[in-house]
Amino acid sequence: MTTLGKTAGGLYWMFRYLERSENTARMVEVGQRIALTRSSDDDEWASVLQAAGTYDGYRAKHDELRRDLAIDWMLRDADNPSSVLSVVTTARDNARVVRTALTREVWEAVNEAYITLKQAMARRIGDRELQDVLRLVRQRAAFVRGATHGTMLRNDVYDFCRLGMFTERADCTARILDVKYFVLLPASSAVGSRLDDIQWETILRSVSGIGAYRMRFGQQLRPREIAEFLIHDRTMPRSLAFCARKLRENLDYLAEDYGARMHSHEVVADMNDKKLAQPIDAIFQSGLHEFLVDFQGCIASLSSQVEIDYRFYR
């Protein structure tokens, strides 16, 4: 399989994996919060595992679906390549490969994230420690982002880092939205109920968006406005539109650096100008789940095309 060049690939996947560590922690938090509104924990964690794309791997290892096993699988199981501990370890390995392309501050932030989280997850995490561990995962990812933003030159190295981060973030927001709309809502009769409101609030909290939503739309939670906020709002850092715009910007910077536009530019243009140009009412009418699955497919296509386009980069 054709892959990115050594440095570009290391940067791109380092930041994808770091973003995935935080996003996985957010997914666990979604499961924890929404489980409080559900009568069956098993259904809840099956939904979260499916949304995270790790359900089949979990079922291959475990005969029963249990909350404690699901959390352990998502956070620290070495047999799960997308567990928090697995992706942080891989991110640190990639950082070592591209060490000369990183500032000292970024390398130290990545290395400290690995050391801190490995220690925090040395044993199975109990209920009392869980929230602190999830908070620690988010904090360590934020430290790396801060070091990157504050110390890295705005050049092609930075662009590959950003491409990895926003590719992963867009995919995660689509998955989190899909958990709520397609899987978690138990029946059409629950739409508009207190249960529905709690679940939508949980989705907003999982992307750190509850405060920003209320600044824009007020206190009342409305599914249409929440979907509009997480899909189309260009000022919300985890919305699909925000991520897609940043992907386009960084690909444009690479085009300026190399003097050529690649096929990946066409893919990201289609994402911005066609898929995300659909009004929210049209998306609901054709099916939010179908839209989100299609968007995730577009993200996967973009990721593959970036690897092909820049496979010869040093």
XYZ file of C-alpha atoms in Angstrom:
314
model
C 0.000 0.000 0.000
C 1.307 3.443 -0.890
C 1.929 5.553 2.211
C 3.085 9.002 3.161
C 6.780 9.721 3.212
C 8.569 9.029 6.474
C 8.430 12.519 7.994
C 5.039 13.550 6.633
C 3.529 10.231 7.688
C 5.017 10.436 11.160
C 3.648 13.942 11.677
C 0.229 13.197 10.198
C -0.345 10.007 12.177
C 1.202 11.323 15.383
C -1.448 14.015 15.507
C -4.236 11.705 14.374
C -3.413 9.324 17.214
C -3.128 12.098 19.802
C -6.480 13.481 18.728
C -7.925 9.964 18.831
C -6.780 9.523 22.430
C -8.802 12.556 23.478
C -11.755 11.611 21.308
C -11.849 8.093 22.764
C -11.898 9.575 26.253
C -14.809 11.746 25.152
C -16.643 8.689 23.829
C -16.213 6.924 27.178
C -17.637 9.985 28.885
C -20.610 9.916 26.503
C -21.209 6.312 27.495
C -20.965 7.099 31.193
C -23.403 9.995 31.050
C -25.982 8.500 28.741
C -25.946 5.193 30.642
C -27.573 7.092 33.511
C -30.605 7.732 31.281
C -30.947 4.156 30.023
C -32.396 1.015 31.541
C -29.829 -1.260 29.863
C -26.102 -0.583 30.249
C -25.274 -3.319 27.747
C -27.148 -1.589 24.918
C -25.434 1.678 25.782
C -21.893 0.337 25.635
C -22.583 -1.661 22.483
C -23.622 1.639 20.879
C -20.486 3.442 22.043
C -18.193 0.631 20.883
C -19.908 0.575 17.491
C -19.533 4.332 17.118
C -15.856 4.108 18.075
C -15.340 1.409 15.437
C -14.040 -1.136 17.968
C -17.107 -3.311 18.619
C -15.981 -6.279 16.511
C -12.583 -6.350 18.177
C -14.181 -6.245 21.596
C -16.559 -9.121 20.787
C -13.667 -11.166 19.422
C -11.996 -10.963 22.813
C -14.949 -10.960 25.239
C -17.953 -13.256 25.306
C -20.080 -10.845 27.311
C -20.703 -7.136 27.047
C -20.005 -5.440 30.361
C -19.465 -1.815 31.251
C -16.162 -2.373 33.067
C -14.769 -4.505 30.250
C -15.872 -1.974 27.609
C -14.200 0.910 29.438
C -11.008 -1.097 29.935
C -11.039 -2.053 26.234
C -11.376 1.568 25.136
C -8.849 3.022 27.551
C -5.995 0.596 28.144
C -6.331 -2.778 26.436
C -3.192 -3.537 24.411
C -5.226 -5.790 22.090
C -7.221 -2.742 20.978
C -5.068 -0.669 18.588
C -7.408 2.290 19.148
C -7.377 2.244 22.951
C -6.104 5.445 24.544
C -2.938 3.780 25.798
C -2.286 2.124 22.417
C -2.661 5.314 20.374
C -0.628 7.442 22.795
C 2.147 4.851 22.627
C 2.025 4.858 18.822
C 1.942 8.666 18.737
C 5.067 8.787 20.882
C 6.775 6.232 18.619
C 5.962 8.408 15.605
C 7.219 11.492 17.451
C 10.561 9.759 18.005
C 10.821 9.044 14.279
C 10.208 12.712 13.366
C 11.976 14.155 16.407
C 14.126 16.533 14.309
C 11.009 18.082 12.737
C 9.514 18.940 16.156
C 10.421 21.661 18.608
C 11.732 20.569 21.983
C 8.492 21.731 23.598
C 6.310 19.557 21.359
C 8.496 16.478 21.840
C 8.489 16.926 25.616
C 4.704 17.359 25.679
C 4.217 14.137 23.684
C 6.735 12.205 25.770
C 5.227 13.430 29.041
C 1.752 12.479 27.814
C 2.973 8.945 27.199
C 4.740 8.645 30.574
C 1.855 10.176 32.547
C -0.911 8.159 30.905
C 1.030 4.908 31.021
C 1.397 5.385 34.759
C -2.250 6.392 35.228
C -3.428 3.306 33.325
C -1.013 0.780 34.783
C -3.974 -1.078 36.276
C -7.700 -1.314 35.576
C -9.409 1.984 36.280
C -12.108 2.028 38.938
C -15.188 4.209 39.082
C -13.585 6.634 41.531
C -10.595 7.278 39.284
C -12.369 7.246 35.935
C -13.322 10.916 35.652
C -9.846 12.008 36.743
C -8.235 9.739 34.142
C -10.524 10.994 31.371
C -9.699 14.568 32.366
C -5.983 13.725 32.328
C -6.227 12.345 28.779
C -7.882 15.547 27.578
C -5.369 17.727 29.390
C -2.349 15.929 27.954
C -3.713 16.219 24.423
C -4.321 19.923 25.036
C -0.730 20.393 26.239
C 0.584 18.975 22.954
C -1.724 21.234 20.943
C -0.614 24.231 22.981
C 3.071 23.461 22.469
C 2.468 22.975 18.750
C 0.536 26.213 18.375
C 2.995 28.199 20.457
C 6.364 26.960 19.158
C 6.110 25.408 15.676
C 6.926 27.293 12.485
C 3.942 27.721 10.168
C 5.425 25.590 7.400
C 4.695 22.258 5.741
C 5.584 20.373 8.946
C 2.866 22.296 10.775
C 0.427 21.678 7.929
C 0.824 17.899 8.133
C 0.294 18.049 11.901
C -2.919 20.009 11.416
C -4.161 17.714 8.669
C -3.865 14.758 11.019
C -5.594 16.529 13.883
C -8.582 17.865 11.945
C -9.083 14.656 9.956
C -9.440 12.711 13.187
C -11.541 15.377 14.884
C -14.056 15.610 12.058
C -14.452 11.842 12.031
C -15.046 11.771 15.785
C -17.672 14.530 15.786
C -19.575 12.694 13.067
C -19.392 9.466 15.108
C -20.581 11.155 18.313
C -23.537 12.729 16.498
C -24.399 9.377 14.976
C -24.373 7.656 18.378
C -27.137 9.944 19.562
C -29.321 10.171 16.524
C -29.185 6.672 15.085
C -28.318 4.317 17.934
C -29.076 5.697 21.370
C -32.577 7.084 21.041
C -34.742 4.129 22.100
C -37.990 5.079 20.405
C -39.597 7.836 18.374
C -41.854 8.538 21.360
C -38.800 9.811 23.271
C -38.165 12.640 20.822
C -38.716 15.934 22.640
C -38.874 14.227 26.034
C -36.716 14.898 29.083
C -34.688 11.822 28.103
C -34.091 13.308 24.671
C -32.932 16.616 26.182
C -30.494 14.883 28.537
C -28.983 12.872 25.715
C -28.560 15.923 23.480
C -26.964 17.838 26.350
C -24.556 14.931 26.839
C -23.552 15.066 23.182
C -22.826 18.782 23.465
C -20.794 18.252 26.631
C -18.807 15.481 24.978
C -17.483 17.977 22.416
C -17.107 20.771 25.005
C -19.885 22.612 23.220
C -22.641 23.185 25.802
C -21.464 26.677 26.788
C -20.871 27.813 23.223
C -24.269 26.441 22.130
C -26.057 28.385 24.861
C -24.214 31.565 23.922
C -25.528 31.201 20.401
C -28.989 29.659 20.832
C -29.987 30.190 24.460
C -30.779 27.689 27.204
C -33.328 25.520 25.388
C -31.919 22.467 23.622
C -33.398 21.850 20.174
C -32.197 18.855 18.106
C -32.265 20.788 14.840
C -30.168 23.626 16.236
C -27.734 21.229 17.930
C -27.217 19.366 14.661
C -26.829 22.692 12.833
C -24.270 23.792 15.444
C -22.170 20.611 15.244
C -22.361 20.333 11.451
C -22.365 23.854 10.035
C -21.070 26.312 12.639
C -17.724 27.640 11.384
C -16.812 29.116 14.783
C -17.244 25.888 16.779
C -13.776 24.177 16.867
C -15.195 20.648 16.728
C -17.918 21.169 14.141
C -17.680 19.380 10.803
C -17.590 22.685 8.923
C -14.782 24.102 11.089
C -12.653 20.972 10.637
C -13.332 20.809 6.889
C -12.348 24.459 6.473
C -9.071 23.900 8.350
C -8.324 20.840 6.215
C -8.817 22.920 3.089
C -6.655 25.752 4.421
C -3.725 23.513 5.284
C -3.910 21.682 1.974
C -3.903 25.088 0.265
C -0.742 26.027 2.190
C 0.901 22.806 1.006
C -0.105 23.641 -2.576
C 1.647 27.010 -2.205
C 4.759 25.319 -0.791
C 5.005 22.678 -3.516
C 3.557 24.656 -6.399
C 0.966 22.010 -7.246
C -2.584 21.109 -6.331
C -3.207 17.426 -5.710
C -6.306 15.255 -5.978
C -6.791 15.611 -2.223
C -7.666 19.258 -2.899
C -10.587 18.105 -5.031
C -11.782 15.766 -2.276
C -11.715 18.476 0.387
C -13.371 20.946 -1.994
C -16.226 18.487 -2.538
C -16.529 18.079 1.220
C -16.800 21.831 1.783
C -18.690 22.973 -1.291
C -21.140 20.109 -1.744
C -21.613 17.869 1.280
C -21.460 20.588 3.934
C -23.308 23.081 1.731
C -26.557 21.164 2.235
C -29.037 23.035 4.480
C -29.793 21.320 7.777
C -33.438 20.757 6.812
C -32.340 18.913 3.675
C -29.973 16.787 5.759
C -32.760 15.839 8.173
C -35.129 15.119 5.316
C -32.710 12.767 3.556
C -31.526 11.250 6.837
C -28.990 12.515 9.353
C -27.506 9.046 9.821
C -27.021 8.646 6.076
C -25.394 12.086 5.880
C -22.981 11.268 8.711
C -22.000 7.901 7.242
C -21.395 9.586 3.889
C -19.299 12.279 5.565
C -17.192 9.667 7.356
C -16.619 7.996 3.998
C -15.461 11.321 2.596
C -13.019 11.735 5.500
C -11.640 8.232 4.869
C -11.220 9.039 1.174
C -9.425 12.277 1.982
C -7.051 10.524 4.379
C -6.186 7.903 1.766
C -5.686 10.537 -0.918
C -3.407 12.654 1.280
C -1.229 9.581 1.808
C -1.029 9.040 -1.955
C -0.469 12.693 -2.876
C 2.368 13.287 -0.420
C 3.989 9.859 -0.336
C 7.287 11.253 -1.639
C 7.542 14.040 0.920
C 10.910 13.529 2.687
